[in-house]
Coordinates of N, CA and C in Angstrom, one line a residue:
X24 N 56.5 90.0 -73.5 CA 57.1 89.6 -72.2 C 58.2 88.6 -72.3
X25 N 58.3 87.9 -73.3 CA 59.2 87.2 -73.5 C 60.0 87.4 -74.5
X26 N 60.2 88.6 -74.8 CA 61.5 89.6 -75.8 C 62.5 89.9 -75.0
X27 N 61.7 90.3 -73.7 CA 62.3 91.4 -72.6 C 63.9 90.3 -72.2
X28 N 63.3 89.6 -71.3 CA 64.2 88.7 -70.6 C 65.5 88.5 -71.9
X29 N 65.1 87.9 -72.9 CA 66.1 87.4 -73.8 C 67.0 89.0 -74.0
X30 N 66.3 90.0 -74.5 CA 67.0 91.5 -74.8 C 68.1 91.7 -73.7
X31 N 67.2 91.5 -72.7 CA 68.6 91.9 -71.1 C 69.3 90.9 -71.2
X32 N 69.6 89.7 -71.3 CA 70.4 88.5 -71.9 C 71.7 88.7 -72.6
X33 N 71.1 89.0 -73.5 CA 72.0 89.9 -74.9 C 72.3 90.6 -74.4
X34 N 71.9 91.5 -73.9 CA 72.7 92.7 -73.2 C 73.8 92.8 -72.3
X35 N 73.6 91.7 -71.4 CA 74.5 91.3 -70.4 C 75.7 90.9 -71.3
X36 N 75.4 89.5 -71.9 CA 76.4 89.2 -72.5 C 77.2 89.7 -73.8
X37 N 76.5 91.0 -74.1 CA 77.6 92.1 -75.1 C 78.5 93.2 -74.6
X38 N 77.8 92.9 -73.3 CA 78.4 93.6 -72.1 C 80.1 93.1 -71.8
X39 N 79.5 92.0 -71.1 CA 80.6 91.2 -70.7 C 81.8 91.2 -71.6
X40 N 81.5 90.8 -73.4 CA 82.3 90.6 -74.2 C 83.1 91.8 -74.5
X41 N 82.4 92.9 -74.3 CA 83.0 94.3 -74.3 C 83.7 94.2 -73.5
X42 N 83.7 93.8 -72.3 CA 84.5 94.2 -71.1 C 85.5 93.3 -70.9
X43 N 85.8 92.0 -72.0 CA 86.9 91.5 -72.0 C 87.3 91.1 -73.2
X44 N 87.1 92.1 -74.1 CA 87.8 92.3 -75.7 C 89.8 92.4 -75.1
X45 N 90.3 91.7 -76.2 CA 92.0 91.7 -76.1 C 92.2 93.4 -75.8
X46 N 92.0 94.1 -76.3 CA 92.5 95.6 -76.2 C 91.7 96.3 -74.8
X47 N 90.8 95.8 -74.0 CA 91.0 96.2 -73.2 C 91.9 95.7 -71.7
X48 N 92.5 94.2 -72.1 CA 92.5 93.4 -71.2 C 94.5 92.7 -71.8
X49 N 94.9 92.7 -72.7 CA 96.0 92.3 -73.3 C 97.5 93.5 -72.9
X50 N 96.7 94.5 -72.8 CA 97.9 95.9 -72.8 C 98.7 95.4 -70.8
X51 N 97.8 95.5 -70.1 CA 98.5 95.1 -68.7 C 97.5 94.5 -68.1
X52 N 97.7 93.8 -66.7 CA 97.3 93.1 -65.9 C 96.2 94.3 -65.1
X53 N 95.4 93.4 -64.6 CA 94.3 94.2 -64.0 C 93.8 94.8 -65.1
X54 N 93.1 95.1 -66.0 CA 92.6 95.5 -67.3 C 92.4 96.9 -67.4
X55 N 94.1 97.6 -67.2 CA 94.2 98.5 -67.7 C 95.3 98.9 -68.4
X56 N 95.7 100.0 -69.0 CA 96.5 100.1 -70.2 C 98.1 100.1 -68.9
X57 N 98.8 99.9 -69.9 CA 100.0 100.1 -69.5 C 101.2 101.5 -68.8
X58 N 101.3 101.7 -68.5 CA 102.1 103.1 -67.8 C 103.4 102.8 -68.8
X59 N 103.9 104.2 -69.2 CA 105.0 104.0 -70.0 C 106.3 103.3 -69.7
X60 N 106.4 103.2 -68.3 CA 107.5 102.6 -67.8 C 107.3 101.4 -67.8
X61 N 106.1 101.0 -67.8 CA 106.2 99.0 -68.3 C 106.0 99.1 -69.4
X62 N 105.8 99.9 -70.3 CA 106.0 99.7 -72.1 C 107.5 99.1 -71.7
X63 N 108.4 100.4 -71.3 CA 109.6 100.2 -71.4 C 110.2 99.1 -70.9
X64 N 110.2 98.8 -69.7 CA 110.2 97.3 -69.3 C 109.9 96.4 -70.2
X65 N 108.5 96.4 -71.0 CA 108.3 94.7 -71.9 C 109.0 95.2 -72.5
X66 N 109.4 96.0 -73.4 CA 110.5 96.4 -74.5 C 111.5 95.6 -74.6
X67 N 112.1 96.1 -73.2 CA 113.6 95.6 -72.5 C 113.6 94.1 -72.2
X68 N 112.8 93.9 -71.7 CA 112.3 92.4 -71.2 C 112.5 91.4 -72.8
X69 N 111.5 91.4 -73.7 CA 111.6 91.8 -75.1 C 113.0 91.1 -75.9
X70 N 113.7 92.5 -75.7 CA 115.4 92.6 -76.1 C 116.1 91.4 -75.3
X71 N 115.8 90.8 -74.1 CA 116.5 90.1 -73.2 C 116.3 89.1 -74.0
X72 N 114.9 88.5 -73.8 CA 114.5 87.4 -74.6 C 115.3 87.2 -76.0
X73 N 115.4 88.0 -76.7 CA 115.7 87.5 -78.5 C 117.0 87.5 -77.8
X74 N 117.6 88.3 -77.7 CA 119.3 88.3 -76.9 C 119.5 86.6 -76.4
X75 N 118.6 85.9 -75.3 CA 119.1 84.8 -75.3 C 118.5 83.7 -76.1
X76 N 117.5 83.6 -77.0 CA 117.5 83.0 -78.1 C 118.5 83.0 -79.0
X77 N 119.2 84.0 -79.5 CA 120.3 83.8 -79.8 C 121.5 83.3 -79.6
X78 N 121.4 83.4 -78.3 CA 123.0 82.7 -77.6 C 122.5 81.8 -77.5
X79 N 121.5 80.7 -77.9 CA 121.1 79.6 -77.8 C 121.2 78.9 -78.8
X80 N 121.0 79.7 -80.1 CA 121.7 79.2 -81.4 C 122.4 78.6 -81.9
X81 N 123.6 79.4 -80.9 CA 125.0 79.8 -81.0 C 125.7 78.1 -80.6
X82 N 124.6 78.1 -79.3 CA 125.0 76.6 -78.8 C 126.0 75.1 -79.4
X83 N 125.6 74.8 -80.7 CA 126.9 74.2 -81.1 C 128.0 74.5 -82.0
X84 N 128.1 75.9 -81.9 CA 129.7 76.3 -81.9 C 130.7 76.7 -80.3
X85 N 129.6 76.0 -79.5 CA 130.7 76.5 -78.7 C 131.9 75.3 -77.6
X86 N 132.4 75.9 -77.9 CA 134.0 74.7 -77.0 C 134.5 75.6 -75.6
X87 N 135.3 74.7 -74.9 CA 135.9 75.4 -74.1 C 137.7 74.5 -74.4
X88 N 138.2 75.4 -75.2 CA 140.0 74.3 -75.3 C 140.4 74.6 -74.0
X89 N 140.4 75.3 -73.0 CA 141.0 75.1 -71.9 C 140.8 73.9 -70.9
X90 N 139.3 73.2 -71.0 CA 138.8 72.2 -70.4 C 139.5 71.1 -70.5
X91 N 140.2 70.5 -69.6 CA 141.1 69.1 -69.5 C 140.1 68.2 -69.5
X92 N 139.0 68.0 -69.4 CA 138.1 66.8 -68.9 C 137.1 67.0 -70.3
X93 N 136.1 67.6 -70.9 CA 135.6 68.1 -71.5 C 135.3 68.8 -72.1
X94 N 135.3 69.4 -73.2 CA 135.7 70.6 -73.8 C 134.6 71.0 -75.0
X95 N 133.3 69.8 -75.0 CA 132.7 69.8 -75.8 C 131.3 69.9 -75.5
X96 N 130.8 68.4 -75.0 CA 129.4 68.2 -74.3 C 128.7 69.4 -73.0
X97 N 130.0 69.2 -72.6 CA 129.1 70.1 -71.1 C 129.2 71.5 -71.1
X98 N 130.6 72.2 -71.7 CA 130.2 73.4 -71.8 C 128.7 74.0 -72.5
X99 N 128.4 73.0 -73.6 CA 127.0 73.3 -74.2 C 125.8 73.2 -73.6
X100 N 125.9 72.4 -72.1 CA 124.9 72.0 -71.6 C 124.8 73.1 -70.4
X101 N 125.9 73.4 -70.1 CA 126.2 74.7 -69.6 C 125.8 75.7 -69.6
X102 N 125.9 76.0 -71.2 CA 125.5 77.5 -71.9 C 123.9 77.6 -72.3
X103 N 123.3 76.0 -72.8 CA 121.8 76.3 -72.9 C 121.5 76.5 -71.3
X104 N 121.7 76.0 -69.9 CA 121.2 76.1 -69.2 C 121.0 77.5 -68.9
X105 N 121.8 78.6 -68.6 CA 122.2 80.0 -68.2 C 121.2 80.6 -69.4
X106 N 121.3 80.5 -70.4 CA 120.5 81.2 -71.4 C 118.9 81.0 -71.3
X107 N 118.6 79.2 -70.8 CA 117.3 78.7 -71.2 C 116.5 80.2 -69.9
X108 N 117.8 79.7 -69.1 CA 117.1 80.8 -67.2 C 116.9 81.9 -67.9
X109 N 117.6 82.8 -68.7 CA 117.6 84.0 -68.5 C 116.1 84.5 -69.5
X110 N 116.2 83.9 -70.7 CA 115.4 83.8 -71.3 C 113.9 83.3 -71.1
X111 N 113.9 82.7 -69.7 CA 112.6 82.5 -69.4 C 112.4 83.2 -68.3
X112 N 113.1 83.7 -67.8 CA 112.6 84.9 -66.5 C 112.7 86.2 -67.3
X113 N 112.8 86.3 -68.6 CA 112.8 87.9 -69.4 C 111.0 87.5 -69.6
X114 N 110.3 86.1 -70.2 CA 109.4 85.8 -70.2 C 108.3 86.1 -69.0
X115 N 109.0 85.8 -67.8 CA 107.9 86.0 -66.7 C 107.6 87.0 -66.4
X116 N 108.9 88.0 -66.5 CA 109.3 89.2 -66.0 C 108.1 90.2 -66.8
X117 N 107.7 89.6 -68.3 CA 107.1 90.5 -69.3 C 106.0 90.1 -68.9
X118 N 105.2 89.0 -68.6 CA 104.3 88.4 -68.3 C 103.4 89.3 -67.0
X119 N 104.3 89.5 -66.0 CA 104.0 90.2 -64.8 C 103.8 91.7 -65.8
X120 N 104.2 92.1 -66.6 CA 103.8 93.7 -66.9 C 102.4 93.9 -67.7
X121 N 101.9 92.3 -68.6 CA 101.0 92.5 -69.4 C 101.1 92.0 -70.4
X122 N 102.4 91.3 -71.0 CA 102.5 90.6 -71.8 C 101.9 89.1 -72.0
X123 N 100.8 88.4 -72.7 CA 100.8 87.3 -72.9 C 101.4 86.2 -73.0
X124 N 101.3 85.4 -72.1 CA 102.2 84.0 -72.4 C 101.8 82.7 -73.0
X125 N 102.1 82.4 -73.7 CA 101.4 80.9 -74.3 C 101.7 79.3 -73.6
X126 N 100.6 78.5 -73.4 CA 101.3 77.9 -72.9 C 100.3 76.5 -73.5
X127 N 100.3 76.0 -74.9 CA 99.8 75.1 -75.6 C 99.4 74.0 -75.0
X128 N 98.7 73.4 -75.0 CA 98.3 71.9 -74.2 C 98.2 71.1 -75.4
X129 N 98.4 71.0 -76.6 CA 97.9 70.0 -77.7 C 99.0 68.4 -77.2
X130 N 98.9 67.5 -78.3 CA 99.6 66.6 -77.9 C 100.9 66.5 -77.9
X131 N 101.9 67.2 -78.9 CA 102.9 67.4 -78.6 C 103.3 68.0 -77.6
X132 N 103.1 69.0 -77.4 CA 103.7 69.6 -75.8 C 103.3 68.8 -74.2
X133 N 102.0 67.9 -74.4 CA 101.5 67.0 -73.7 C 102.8 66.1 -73.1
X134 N 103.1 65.7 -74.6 CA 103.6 64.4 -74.3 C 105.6 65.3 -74.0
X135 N 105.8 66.0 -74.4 CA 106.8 66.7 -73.7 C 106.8 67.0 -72.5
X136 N 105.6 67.4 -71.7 CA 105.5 67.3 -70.5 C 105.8 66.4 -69.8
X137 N 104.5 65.5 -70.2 CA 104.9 64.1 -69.5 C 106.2 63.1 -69.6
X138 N 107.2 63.8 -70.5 CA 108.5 62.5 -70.8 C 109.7 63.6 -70.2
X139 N 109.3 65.0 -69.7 CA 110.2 65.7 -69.2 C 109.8 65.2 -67.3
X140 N 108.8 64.6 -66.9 CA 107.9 64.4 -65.5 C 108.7 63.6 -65.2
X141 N 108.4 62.6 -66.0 CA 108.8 60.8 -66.1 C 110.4 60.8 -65.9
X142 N 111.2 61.8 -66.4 CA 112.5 61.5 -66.4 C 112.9 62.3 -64.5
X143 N 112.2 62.8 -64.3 CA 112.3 63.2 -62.9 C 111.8 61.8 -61.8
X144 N 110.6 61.6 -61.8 CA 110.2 60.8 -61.0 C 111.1 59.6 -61.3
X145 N 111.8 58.9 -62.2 CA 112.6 57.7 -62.8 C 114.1 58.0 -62.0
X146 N 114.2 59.6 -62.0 CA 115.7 60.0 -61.3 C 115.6 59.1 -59.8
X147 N 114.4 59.5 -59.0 CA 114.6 59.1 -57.5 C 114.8 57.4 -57.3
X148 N 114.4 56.7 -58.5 CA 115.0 55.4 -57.8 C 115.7 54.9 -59.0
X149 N 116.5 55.4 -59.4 CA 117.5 55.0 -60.5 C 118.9 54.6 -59.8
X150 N 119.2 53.6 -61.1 CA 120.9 53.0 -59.8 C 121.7 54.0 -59.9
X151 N 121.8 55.0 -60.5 CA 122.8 56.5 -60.6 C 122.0 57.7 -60.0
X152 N 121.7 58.2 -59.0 CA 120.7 59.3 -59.2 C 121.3 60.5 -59.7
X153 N 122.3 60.5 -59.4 CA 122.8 62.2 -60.1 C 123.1 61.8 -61.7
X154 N 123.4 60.9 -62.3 CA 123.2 60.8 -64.0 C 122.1 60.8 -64.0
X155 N 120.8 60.2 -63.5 CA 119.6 60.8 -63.6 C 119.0 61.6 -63.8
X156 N 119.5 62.7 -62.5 CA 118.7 63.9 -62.4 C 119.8 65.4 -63.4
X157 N 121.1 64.4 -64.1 CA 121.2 65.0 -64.9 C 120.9 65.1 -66.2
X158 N 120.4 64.1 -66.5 CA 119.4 64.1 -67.6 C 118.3 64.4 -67.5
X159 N 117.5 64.6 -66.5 CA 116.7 65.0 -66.5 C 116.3 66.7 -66.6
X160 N 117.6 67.1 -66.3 CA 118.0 68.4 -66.0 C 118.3 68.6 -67.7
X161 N 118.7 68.2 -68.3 CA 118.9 68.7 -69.7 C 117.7 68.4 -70.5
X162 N 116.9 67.0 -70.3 CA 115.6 67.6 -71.0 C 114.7 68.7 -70.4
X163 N 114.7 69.1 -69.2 CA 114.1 70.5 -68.7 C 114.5 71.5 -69.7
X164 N 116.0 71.5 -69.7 CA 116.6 72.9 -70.4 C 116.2 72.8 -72.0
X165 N 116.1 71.6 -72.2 CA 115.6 71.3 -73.9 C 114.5 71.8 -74.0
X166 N 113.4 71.3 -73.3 CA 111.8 71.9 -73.2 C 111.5 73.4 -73.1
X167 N 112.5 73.7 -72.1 CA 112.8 75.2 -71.7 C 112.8 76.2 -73.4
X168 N 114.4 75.6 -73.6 CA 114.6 76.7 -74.6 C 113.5 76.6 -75.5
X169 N 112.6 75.2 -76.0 CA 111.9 75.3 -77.0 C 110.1 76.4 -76.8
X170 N 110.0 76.4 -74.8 CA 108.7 77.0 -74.6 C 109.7 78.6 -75.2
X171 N 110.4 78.7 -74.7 CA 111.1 80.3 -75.0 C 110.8 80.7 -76.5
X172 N 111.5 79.7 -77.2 CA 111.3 80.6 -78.6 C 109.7 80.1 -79.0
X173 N 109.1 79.3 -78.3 CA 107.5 79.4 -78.8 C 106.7 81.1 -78.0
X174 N 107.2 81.6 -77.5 CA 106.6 82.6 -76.9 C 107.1 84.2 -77.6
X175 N 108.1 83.6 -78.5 CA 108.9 84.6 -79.2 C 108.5 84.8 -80.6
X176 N 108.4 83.4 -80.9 CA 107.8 83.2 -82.4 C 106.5 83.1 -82.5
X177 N 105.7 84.1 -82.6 CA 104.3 83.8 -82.3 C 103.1 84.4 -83.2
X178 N 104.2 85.0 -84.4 CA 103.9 85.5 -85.8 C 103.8 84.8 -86.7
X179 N 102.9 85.0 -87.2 CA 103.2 83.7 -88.8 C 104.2 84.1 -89.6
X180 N 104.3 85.8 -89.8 CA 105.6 86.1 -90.3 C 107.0 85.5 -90.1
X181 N 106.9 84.9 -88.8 CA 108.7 85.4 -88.6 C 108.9 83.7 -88.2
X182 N 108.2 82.7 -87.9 CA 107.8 81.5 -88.2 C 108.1 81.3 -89.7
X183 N 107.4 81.8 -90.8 CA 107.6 81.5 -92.1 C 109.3 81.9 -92.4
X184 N 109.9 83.1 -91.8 CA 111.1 83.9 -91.9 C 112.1 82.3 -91.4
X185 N 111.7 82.4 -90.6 CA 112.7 81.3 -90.1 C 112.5 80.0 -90.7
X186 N 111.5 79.5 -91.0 CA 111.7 78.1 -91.6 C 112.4 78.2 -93.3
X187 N 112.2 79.3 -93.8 CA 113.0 79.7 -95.1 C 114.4 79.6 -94.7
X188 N 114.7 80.3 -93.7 CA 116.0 80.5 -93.2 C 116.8 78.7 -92.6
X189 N 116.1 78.0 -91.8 CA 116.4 76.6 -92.2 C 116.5 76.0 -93.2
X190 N 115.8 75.7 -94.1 CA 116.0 75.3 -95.4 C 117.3 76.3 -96.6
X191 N 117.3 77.2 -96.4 CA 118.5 77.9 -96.8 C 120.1 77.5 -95.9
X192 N 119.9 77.4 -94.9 CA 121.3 76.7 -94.3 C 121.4 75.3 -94.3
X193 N 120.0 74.5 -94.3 CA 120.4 73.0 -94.7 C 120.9 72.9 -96.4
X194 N 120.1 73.8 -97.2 CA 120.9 73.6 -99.0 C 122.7 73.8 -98.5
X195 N 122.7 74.9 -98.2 CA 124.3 75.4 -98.1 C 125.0 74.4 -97.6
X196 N 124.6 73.5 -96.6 CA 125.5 72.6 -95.7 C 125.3 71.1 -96.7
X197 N 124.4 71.2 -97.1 CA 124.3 70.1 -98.0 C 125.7 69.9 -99.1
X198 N 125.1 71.2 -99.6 CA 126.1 71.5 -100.7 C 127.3 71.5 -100.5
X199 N 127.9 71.8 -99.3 CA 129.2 71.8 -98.8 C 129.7 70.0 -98.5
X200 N 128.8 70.0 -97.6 CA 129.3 68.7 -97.9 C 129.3 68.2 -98.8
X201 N 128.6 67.8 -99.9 CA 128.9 67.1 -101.2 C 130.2 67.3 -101.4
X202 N 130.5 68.5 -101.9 CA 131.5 69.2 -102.1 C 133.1 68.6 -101.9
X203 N 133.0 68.3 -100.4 CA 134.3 68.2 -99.8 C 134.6 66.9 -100.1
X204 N 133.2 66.1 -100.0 CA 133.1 64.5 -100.0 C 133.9 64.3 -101.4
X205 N 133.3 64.8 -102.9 CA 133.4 64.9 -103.8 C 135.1 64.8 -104.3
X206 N 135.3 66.3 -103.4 CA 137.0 66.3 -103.7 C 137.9 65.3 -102.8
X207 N 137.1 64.6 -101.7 CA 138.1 63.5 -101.1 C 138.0 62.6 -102.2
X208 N 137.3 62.2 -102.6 CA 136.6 60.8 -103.7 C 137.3 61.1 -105.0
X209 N 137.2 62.3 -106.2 CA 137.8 62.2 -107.3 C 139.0 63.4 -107.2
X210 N 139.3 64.4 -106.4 CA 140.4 64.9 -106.4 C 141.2 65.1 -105.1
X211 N 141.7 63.7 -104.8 CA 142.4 63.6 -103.0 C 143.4 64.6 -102.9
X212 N 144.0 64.7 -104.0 CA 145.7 65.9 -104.0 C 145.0 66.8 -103.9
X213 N 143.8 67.5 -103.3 CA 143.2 69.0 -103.6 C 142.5 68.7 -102.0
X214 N 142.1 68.1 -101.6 CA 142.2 67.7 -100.1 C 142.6 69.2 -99.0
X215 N 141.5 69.6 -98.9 CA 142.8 71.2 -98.2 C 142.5 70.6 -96.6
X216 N 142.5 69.7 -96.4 CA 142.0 69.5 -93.9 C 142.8 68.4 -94.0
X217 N 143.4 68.4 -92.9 CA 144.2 67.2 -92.1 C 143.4 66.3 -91.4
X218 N 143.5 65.1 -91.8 CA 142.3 64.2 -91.6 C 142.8 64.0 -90.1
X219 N 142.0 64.0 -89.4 CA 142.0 63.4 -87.9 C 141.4 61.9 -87.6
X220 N 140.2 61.4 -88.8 CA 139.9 60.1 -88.7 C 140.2 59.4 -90.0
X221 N 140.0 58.2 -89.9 CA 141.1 57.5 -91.1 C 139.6 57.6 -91.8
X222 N 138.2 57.4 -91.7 CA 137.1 57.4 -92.3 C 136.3 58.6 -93.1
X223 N 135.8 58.9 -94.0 CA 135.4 60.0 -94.5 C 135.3 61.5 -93.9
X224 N 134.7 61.2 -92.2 CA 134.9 61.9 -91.7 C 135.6 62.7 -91.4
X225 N 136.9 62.3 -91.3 CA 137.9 62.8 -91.2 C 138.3 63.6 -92.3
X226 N 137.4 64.1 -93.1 CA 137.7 64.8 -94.7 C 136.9 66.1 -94.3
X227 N 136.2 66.0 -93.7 CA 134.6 66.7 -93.2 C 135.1 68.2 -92.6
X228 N 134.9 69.2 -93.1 CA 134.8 70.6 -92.4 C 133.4 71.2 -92.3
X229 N 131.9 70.6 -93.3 CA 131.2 71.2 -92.9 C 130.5 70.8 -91.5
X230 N 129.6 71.9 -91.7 CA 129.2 71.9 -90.2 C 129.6 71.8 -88.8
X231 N 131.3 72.3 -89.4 CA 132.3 72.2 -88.3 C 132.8 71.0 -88.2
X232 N 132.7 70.2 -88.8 CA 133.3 69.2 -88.3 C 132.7 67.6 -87.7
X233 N 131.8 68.5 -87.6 CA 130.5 67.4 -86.7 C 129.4 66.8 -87.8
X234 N 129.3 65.0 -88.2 CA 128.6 65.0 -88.8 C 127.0 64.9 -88.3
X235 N 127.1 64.8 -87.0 CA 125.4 65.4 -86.0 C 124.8 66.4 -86.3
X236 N 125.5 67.3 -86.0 CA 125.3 68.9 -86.4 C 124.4 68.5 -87.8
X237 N 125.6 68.2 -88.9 CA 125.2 68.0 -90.5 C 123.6 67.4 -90.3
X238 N 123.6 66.2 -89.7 CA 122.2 65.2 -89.5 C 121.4 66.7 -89.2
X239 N 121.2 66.8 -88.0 CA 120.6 67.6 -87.5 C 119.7 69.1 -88.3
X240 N 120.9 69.6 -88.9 CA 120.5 70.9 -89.7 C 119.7 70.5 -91.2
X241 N 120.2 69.2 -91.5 CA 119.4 68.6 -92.7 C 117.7 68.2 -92.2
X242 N 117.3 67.4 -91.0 CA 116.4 67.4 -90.3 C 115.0 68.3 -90.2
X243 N 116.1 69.6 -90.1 CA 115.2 71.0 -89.8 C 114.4 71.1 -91.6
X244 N 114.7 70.5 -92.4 CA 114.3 71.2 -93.5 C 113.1 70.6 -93.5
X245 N 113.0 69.2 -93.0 CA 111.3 68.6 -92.8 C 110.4 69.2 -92.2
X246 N 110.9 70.2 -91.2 CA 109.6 70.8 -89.9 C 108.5 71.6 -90.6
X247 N 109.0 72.1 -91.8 CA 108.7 73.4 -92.4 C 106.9 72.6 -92.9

């Protein structure tokens, strides 16, 4: 008499786990399979997403020389914004068909939260509010782009793919720089750029030119 009760127990709960295994419950919403036309949709949805990870990339090569006022900072701030959008409504869009979304609570993304909150609520009584809430507006889009490609990169494969792929463009830029530094220092007559600053800098073509960028891509080779 006391086998019974525990047997139906087990039962129930092998039940339950059956009935919300990933393959019955991961393909679409409401826990059934997908119709081929929302295959096609996440596909497409999918393609959107890498499409604006990419152009997100791309982000510090891009200038506007027509720009009389700025031609550097805000066009970029510009171009992650439009991309961070599109790239997170390709997200929702797949989300609504069946696709899983991630959405980490550990302490890093915590405290991302909370310093992305904080720069909001600090906007309404700041002595500038629109410098405020434009900063606040660009760590959004910073957080943004980075939930995007956490929802993209979600393979260990292609996670590994890419942090090889960092460390291969920080050697190269490394190298490049030495390089140029090298030939300003022991062969100035071989000098091939028109210096624009009287300081080393001004010798500088890698990483376009920018020695941030340089910092920056060197950086990435720690994450790994």
């Amino acid at each position: 008499m006391i086998g019974k009760p525990r047997l139906r127990q087990n039962q129930r709960k092998a039940t339950l786990l059956y009935s919300l295994t990933p393959s019955q419950t991961s393909s679409a919403p409401l826990f059934h399979r997908a119709s081929p036309a929302a295959r096609r949709w996440l596909r497409w949805m999918t393609i959107l997403g890498w499409v604006a990870l990419a152009a997100l990339a791309l982000t510090p090569l891009l200038i506007a020389p027509g720009a009389k006022d700025d031609a550097y900072i805000g066009p970029k701030w510009a171009w992650m914004a439009i991309w961070t959008a599109v790239g997170l409504a390709s997200v929702a869009a797949g989300a609504l068909t069946g696709r899983p979304a991630m959405f980490p609570f550990d302490a890093v993304w915590v405290t991302a939260l909370g310093l992305m909150l904080w720069h909001w609520v600090r906007a309404a009584g700041a002595p500038s509010p629109s410098l405020a809430a434009e900063r606040a507006a660009q760590v959004t889009w910073l957080l943004g782009a980075m939930g995007l490609a956490l929802q993209l990169f979600i393979r260990r494969r292609i996670l590994l793919r890419l942090a090889w792929t960092w460390i291969a463009l920080a050697a190269l830029t490394a190298a490049w720089t030495l390089l140029e530094d090298s030939v300003r220092a022991w062969l100035p007559r071989n000098v091939w750029l028109k210096p624009n600053l009287a300081d080393w800098r001004g010798y500088l073509s890698a990483g376009l030119g920018n020695t941030s960028h340089i910092a920056d891509l060197l950086a990435l080779v720690f994450l790994p």
